[in-house]
CSV table of C-alpha atoms and ligand atoms in Angstrom, one decimal:
chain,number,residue,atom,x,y,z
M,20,UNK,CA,0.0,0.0,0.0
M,21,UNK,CA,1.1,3.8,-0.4
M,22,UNK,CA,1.5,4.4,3.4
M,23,UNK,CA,3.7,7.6,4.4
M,24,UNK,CA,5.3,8.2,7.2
M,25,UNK,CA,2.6,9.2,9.2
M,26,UNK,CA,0.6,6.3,8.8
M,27,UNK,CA,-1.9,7.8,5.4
M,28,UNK,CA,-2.5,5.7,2.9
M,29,UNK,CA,-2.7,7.1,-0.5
M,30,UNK,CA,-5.8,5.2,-2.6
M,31,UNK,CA,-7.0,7.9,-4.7
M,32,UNK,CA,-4.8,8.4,-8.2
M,33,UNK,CA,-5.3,11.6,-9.9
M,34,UNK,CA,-3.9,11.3,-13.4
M,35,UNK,CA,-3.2,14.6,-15.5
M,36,UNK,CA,-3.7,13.4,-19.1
M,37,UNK,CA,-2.4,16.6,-20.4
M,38,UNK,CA,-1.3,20.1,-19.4
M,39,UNK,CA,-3.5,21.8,-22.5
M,40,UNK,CA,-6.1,23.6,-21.7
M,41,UNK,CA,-9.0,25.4,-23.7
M,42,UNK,CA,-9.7,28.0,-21.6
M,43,UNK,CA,-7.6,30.1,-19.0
M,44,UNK,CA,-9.0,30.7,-15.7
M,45,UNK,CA,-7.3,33.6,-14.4
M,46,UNK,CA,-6.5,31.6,-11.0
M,47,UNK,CA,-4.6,28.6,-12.9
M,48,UNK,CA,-2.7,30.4,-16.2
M,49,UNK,CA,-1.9,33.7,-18.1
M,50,UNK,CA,-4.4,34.2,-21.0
M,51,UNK,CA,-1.7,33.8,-23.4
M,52,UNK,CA,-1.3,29.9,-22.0
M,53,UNK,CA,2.0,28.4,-21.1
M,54,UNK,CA,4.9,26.5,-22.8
M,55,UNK,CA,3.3,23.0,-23.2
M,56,UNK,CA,4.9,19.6,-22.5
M,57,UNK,CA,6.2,18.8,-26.1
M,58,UNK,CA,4.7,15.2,-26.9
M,59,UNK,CA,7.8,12.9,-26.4
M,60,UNK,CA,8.0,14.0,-22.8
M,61,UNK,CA,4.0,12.9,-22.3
M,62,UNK,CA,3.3,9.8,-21.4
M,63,UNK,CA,1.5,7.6,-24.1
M,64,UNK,CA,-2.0,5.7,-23.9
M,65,UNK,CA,-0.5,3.0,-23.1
M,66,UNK,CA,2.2,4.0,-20.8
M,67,UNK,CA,-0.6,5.9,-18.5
M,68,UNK,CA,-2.6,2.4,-18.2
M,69,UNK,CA,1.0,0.4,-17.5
M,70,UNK,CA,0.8,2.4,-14.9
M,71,UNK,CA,-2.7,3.1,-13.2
M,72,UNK,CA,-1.9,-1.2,-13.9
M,73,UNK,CA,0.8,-0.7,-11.6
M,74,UNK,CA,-1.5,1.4,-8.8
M,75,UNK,CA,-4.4,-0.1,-8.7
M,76,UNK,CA,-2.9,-3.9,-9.0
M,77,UNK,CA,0.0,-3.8,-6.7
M,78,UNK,CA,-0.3,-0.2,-4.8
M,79,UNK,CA,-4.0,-0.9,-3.2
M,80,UNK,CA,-5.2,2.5,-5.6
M,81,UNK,CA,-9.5,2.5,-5.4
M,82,UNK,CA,-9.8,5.6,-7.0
M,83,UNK,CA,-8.9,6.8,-10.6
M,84,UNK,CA,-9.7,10.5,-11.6
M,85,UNK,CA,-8.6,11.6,-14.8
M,86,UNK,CA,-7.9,15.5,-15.1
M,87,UNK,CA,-5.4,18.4,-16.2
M,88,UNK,CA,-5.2,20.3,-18.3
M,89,UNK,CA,-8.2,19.4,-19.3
M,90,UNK,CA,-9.0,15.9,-20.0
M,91,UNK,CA,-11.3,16.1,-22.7
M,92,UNK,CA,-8.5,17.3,-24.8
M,93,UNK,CA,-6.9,14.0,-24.3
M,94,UNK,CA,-8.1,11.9,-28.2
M,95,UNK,CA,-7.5,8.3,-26.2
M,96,UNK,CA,-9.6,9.8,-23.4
M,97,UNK,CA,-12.5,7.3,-24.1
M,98,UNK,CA,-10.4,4.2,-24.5
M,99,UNK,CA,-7.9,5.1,-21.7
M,100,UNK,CA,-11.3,4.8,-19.1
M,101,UNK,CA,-12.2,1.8,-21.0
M,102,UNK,CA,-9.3,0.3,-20.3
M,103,UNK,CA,-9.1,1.2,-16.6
M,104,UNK,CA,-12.2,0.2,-15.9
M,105,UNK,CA,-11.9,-3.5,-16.8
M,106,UNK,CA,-8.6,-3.4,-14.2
M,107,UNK,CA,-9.6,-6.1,-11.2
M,108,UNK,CA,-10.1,-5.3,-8.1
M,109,UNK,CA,-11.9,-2.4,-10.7
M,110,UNK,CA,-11.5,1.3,-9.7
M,111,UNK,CA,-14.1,4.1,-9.4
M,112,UNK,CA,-13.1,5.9,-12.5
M,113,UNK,CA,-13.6,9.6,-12.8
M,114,UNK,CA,-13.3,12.8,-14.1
M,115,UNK,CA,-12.3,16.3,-13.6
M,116,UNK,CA,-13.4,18.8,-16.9
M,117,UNK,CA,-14.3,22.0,-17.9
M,118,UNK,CA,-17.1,20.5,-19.3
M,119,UNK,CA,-16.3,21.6,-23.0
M,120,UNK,CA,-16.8,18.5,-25.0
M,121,UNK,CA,-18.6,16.5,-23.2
M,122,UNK,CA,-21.9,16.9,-24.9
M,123,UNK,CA,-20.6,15.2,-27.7
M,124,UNK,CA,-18.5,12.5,-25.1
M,125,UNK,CA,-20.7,12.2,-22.0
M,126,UNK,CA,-22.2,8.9,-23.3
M,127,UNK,CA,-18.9,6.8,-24.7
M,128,UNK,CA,-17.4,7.9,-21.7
M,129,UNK,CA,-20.1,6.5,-19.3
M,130,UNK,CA,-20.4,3.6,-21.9
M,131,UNK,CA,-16.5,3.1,-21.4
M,132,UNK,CA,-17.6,2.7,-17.4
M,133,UNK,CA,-16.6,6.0,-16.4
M,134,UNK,CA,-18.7,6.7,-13.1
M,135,UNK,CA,-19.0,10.3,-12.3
M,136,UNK,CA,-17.8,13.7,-13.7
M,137,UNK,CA,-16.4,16.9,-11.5
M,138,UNK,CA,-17.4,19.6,-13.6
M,139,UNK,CA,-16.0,23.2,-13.0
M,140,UNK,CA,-18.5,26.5,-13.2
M,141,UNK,CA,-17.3,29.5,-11.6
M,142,UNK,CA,-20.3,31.8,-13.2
M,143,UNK,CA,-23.7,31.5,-14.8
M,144,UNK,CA,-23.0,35.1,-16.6
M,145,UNK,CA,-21.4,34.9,-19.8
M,146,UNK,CA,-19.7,37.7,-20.0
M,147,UNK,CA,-18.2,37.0,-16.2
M,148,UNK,CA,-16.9,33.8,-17.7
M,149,UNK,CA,-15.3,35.4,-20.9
M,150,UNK,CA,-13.1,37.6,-18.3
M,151,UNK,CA,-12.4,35.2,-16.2
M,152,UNK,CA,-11.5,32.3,-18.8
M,153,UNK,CA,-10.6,34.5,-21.4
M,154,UNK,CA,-13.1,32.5,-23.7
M,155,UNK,CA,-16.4,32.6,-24.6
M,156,UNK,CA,-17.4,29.0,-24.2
M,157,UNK,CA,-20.1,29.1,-20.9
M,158,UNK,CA,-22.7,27.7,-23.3
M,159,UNK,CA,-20.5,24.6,-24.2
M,160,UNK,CA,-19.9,24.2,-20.6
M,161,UNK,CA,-23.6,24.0,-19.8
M,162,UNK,CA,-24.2,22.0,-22.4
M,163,UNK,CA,-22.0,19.7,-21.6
M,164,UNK,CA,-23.2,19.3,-17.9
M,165,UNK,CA,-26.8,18.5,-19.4
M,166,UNK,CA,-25.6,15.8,-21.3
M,167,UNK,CA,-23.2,14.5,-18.1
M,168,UNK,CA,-26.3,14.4,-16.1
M,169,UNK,CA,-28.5,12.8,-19.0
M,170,UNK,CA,-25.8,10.3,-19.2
M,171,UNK,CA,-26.0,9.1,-16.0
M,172,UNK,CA,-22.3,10.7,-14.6
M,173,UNK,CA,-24.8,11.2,-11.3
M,174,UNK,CA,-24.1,12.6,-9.1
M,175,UNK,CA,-22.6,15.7,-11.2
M,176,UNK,CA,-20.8,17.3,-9.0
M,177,UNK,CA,-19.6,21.1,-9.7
M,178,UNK,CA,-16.4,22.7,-8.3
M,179,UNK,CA,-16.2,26.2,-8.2
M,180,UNK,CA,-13.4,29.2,-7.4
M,181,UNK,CA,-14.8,32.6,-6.3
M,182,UNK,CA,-13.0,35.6,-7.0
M,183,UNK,CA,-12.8,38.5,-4.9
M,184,UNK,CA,-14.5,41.5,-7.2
M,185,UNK,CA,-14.6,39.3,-10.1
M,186,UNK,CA,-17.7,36.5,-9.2
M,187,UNK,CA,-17.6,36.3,-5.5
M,188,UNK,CA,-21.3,37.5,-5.7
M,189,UNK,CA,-22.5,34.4,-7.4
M,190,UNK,CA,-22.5,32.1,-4.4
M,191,UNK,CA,-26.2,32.2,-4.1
M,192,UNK,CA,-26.9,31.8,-7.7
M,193,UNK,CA,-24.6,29.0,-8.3
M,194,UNK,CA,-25.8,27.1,-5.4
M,195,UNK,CA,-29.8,27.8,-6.7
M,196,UNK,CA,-28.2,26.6,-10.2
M,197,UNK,CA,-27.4,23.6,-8.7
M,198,UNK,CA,-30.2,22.4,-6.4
M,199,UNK,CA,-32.7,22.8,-9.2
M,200,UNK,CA,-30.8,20.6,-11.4
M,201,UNK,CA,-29.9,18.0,-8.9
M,202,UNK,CA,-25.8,18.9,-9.3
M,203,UNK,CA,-23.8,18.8,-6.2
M,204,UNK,CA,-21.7,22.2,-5.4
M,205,UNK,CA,-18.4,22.7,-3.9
M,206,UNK,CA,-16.6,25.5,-3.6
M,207,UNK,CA,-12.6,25.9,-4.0
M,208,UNK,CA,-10.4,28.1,-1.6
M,209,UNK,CA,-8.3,29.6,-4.1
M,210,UNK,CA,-4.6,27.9,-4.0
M,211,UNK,CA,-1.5,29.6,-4.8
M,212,UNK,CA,-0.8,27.2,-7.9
M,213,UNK,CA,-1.4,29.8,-10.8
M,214,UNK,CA,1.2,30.3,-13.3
M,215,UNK,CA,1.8,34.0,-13.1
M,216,UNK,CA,1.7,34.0,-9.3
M,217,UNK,CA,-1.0,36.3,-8.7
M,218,UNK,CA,-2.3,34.2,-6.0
M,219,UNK,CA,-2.8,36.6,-2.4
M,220,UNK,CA,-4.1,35.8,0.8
M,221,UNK,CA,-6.0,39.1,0.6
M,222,UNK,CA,-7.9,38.6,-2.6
M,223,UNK,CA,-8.8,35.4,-1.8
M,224,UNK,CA,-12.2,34.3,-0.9
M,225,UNK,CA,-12.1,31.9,2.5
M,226,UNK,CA,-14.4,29.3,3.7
M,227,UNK,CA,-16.1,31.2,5.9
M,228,UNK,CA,-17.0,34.0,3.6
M,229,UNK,CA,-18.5,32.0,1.5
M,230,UNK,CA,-20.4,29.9,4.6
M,231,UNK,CA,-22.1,33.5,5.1
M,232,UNK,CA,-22.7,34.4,2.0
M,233,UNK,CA,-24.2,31.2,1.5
M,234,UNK,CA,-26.3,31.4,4.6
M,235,UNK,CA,-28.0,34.6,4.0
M,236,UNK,CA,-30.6,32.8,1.9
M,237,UNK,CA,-29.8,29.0,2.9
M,238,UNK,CA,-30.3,27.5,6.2
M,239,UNK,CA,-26.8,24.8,6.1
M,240,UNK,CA,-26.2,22.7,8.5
M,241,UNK,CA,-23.3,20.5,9.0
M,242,UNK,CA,-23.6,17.4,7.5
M,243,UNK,CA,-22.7,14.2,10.0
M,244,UNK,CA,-18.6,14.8,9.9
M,245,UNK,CA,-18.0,11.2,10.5
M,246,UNK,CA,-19.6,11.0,6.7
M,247,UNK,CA,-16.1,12.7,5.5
M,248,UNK,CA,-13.6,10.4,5.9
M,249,UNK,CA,-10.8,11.8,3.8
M,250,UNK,CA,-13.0,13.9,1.5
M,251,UNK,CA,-11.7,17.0,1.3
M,252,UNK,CA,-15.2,18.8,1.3
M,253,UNK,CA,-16.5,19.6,4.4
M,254,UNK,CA,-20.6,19.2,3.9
M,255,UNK,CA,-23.5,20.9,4.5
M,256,UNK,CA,-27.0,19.8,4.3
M,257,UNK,CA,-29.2,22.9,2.4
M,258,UNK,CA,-32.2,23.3,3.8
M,259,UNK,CA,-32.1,19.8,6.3
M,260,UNK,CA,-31.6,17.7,3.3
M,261,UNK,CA,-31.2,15.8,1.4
M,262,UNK,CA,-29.4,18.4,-0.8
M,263,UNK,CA,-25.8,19.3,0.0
M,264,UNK,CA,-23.0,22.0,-1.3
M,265,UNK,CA,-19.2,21.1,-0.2
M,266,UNK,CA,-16.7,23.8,0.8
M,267,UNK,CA,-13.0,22.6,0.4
M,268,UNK,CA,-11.2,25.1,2.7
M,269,UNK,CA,-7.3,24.0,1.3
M,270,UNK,CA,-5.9,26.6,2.7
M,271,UNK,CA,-7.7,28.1,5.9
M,272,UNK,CA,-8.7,25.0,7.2
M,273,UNK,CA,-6.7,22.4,5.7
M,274,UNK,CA,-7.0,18.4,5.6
M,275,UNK,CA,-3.6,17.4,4.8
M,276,UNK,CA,-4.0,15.3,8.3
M,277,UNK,CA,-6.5,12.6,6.3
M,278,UNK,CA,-4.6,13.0,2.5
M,279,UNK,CA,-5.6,9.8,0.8
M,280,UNK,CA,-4.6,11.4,-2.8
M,281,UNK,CA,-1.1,10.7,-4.9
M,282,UNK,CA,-0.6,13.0,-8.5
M,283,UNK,CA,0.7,11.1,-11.7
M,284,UNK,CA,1.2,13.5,-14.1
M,285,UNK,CA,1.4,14.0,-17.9
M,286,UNK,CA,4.9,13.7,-17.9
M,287,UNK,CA,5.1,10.7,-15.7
M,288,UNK,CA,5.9,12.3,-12.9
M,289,UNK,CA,4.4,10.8,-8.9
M,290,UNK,CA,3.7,13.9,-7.0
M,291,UNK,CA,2.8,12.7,-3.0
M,292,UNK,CA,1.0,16.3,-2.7
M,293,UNK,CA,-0.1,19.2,-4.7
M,294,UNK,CA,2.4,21.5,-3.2
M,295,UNK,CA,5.5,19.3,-3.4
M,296,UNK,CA,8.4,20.6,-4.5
M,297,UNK,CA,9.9,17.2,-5.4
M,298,UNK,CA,8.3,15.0,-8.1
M,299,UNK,CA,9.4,10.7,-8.8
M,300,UNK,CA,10.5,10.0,-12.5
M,301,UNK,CA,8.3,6.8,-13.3
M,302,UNK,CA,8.1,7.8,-17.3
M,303,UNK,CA,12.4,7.7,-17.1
M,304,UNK,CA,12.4,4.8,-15.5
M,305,UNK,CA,9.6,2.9,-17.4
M,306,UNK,CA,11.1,3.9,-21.1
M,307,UNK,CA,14.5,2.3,-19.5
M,308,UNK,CA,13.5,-0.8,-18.9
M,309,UNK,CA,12.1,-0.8,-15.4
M,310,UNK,CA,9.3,-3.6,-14.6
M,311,UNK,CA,6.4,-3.3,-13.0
M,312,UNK,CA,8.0,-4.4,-9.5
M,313,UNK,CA,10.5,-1.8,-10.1
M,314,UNK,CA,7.8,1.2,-11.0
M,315,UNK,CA,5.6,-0.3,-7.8
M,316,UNK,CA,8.9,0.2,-5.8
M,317,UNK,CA,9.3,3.7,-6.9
M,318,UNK,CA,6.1,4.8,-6.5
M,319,UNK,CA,5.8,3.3,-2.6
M,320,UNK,CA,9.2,5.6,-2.2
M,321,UNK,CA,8.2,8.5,-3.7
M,322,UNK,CA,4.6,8.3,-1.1
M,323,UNK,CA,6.9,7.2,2.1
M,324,UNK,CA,8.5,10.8,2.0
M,325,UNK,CA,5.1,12.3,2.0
M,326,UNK,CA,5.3,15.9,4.3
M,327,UNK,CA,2.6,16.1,6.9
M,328,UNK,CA,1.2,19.2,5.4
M,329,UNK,CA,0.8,21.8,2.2
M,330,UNK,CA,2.7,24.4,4.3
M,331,UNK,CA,1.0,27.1,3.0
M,332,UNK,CA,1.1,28.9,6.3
M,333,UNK,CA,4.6,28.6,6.6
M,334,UNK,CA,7.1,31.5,6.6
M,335,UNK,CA,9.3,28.8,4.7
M,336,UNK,CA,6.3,28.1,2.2
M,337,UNK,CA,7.4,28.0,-1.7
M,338,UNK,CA,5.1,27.9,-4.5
M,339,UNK,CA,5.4,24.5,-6.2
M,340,UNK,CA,7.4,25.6,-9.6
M,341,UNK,CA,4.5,23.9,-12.0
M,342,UNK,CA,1.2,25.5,-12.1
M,343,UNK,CA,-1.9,23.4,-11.3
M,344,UNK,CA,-2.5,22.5,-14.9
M,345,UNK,CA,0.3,20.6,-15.1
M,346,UNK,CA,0.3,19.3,-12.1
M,347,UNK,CA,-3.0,17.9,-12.5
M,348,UNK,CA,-5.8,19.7,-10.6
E,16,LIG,N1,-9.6,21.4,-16.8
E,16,LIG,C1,-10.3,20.7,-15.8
E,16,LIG,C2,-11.2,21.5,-15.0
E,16,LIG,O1,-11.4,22.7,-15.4
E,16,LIG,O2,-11.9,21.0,-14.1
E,16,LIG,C3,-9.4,19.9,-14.9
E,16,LIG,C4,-8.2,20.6,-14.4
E,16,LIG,S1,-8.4,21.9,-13.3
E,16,LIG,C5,-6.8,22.4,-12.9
E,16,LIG,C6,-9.1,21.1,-11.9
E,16,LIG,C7,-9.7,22.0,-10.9
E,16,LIG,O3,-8.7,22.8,-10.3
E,16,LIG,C8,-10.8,22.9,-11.4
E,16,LIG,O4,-12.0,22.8,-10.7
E,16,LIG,C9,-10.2,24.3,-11.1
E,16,LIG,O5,-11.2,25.2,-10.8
E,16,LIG,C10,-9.3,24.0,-10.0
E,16,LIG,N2,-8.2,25.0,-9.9
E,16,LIG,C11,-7.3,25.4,-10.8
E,16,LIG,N3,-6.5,26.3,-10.3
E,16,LIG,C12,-6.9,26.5,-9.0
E,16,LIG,C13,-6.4,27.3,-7.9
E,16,LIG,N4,-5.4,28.1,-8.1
E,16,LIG,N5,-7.0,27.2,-6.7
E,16,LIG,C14,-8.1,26.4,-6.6
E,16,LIG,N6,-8.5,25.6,-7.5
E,16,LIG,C15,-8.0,25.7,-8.7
């Protein structure tokens, strides 16, 4: 099993598939993009399921999220879930999107035995989500939660980042947004994993601002805690129930104590945390000739070393040098 020092054991595998991206959220990347992995440096179709193989058969992995960049980008995509979800013991496989694309994929990937989708929607107002993306694609994005939802990706859940100034008013109306259609919300403490390093302490919306923006027209209460496990959401039921909305407070009221997540990403790199400063080279070692005892062997090494916390807080605390999309959000 991935077990780190301090007794966590790493089960859920988030897999970047790319570091490409159609749109550019101010919060991740500059609206010009970023220098993109050239190809030879990603790891092929078949190299990613060597070594999800590798996770999920020898390393105890449940859990299989594909993200980015943004996934949907990814040509394979469909096959690469096909083939991850005949693995035995078979994982939960899902996704992490911008939701552009997926009203034309939603139904081979569900077909393929994808089981849910994380879709993100900061805004329901176009012309919010043309400044803050820096393209004009909210319709594709809506669309392509429809067809999720249609298809069975249940439940849809929705991850969102507020703003200060930009769409830190739309708490309310994202939440409403949501409950009518069934989707389940969660809100994002903004990280400091953007490209331009723009992120500020100041600027950034916290947990609890958005708990009382939230509560001026809902009445939230917590949802049982023991329910959490190592989700990083902490719940709230809207209304008494049954309907929740998630806030993931990363940075002002961190979980790092009940991690259960390890990063592959594009590049073939094992990441033990989203802030680490220090990556594992599985794609080096794989294209040399390593087997699959080898890789496993890597990988536990790479988790052992895990740090107890994101450090964010700390005077010492440096910016991990990739940004979140290619790191794999
Ligand atoms: N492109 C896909 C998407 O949009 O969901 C997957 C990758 S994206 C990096 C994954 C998630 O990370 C998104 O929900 C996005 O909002 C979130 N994210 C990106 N940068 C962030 C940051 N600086 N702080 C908090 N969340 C961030």
């Amino acid at each position: 099993m991935l077990r780190d020092s301090f007794g966590r054991v790493a089960t859920d595998l988030r897999v970047s598939l790319t570091d490409r991206c159609n749109l550019r959220c101010s919060y991740c990347m500059p609206p010009e993009g970023l220098q993109w992995l050239p190809k030879p440096e990603l790891l092929t179709a078949d190299e990613i399921v060597r070594l999800v193989t590798v996770a999920v058969e020898r390393l105890g992995v449940t859990e299989v999220r594909y993200t980015g960049g943004e996934p949907l980008l990814r040509r394979e995509l469909v096959d690469i879930v096909a083939r991850t979800s005949a693995l035995r013991p078979a994982p939960q496989v899902s996704l992490t999107t911008n939701g552009i694309g997926l009203a034309r994929l939603a139904v081979p990937l569900a077909e393929a035995g994808l089981s849910r989708v994380n879709v993100s929607l900061d805004t329901l107002d176009r012309e919010t989500f043309r400044r803050l993306a820096h393209r004009d694609r909210l319709p594709d994005v809506l669309d392509g939660l429809a067809a999720a939802d249609a298809a069975g990706l249940r439940p849809v859940k929705i991850n969102s980042v507020l703003m200060r100034g930009v769409n830190d008013h739309e708490a309310v109306a994202l939440l409403r947004h949501c409950l009518e259609r069934g989707y389940e919300l969660r809100f994002i403490e903004q990280m400091p994993l953007d490209a331009q390093h723009g992120w500020s302490r100041k600027n950034m919306i916290t947990a609890e601002e958005i708990l009382a923006a939230l509560r001026e027209d809902f009445d939230l209460t917590e949802a049982d805690p023991g329910e959490r496990g190592s989700a990083p959401a902490e719940l709230f039921l809207v209304g008494g129930g049954p309907a929740r909305v998630g806030v993931i407070g990363s940075v002002t009221r961190p979980f790092c104590g009940s991690c259960d997540r390890v990063r592959l990403t594009a590049d073939g790199q094992v990441r033990n945390c989203l802030f680490a400063t220090d990556e594992s080279d599985l794609r080096s070692a794989m294209r040399a000739g390593a087997g699959d005892e080898e890789l496993a062997e890597r990988w536990l090494a790479a988790v052992r070393v895990k740090k107890a916390g994101h450090g964010i807080d700390d005077p010492s605390f440096l910016q991990p040098s990739r940004p979140m999309s290619a790191i794999g959000g």
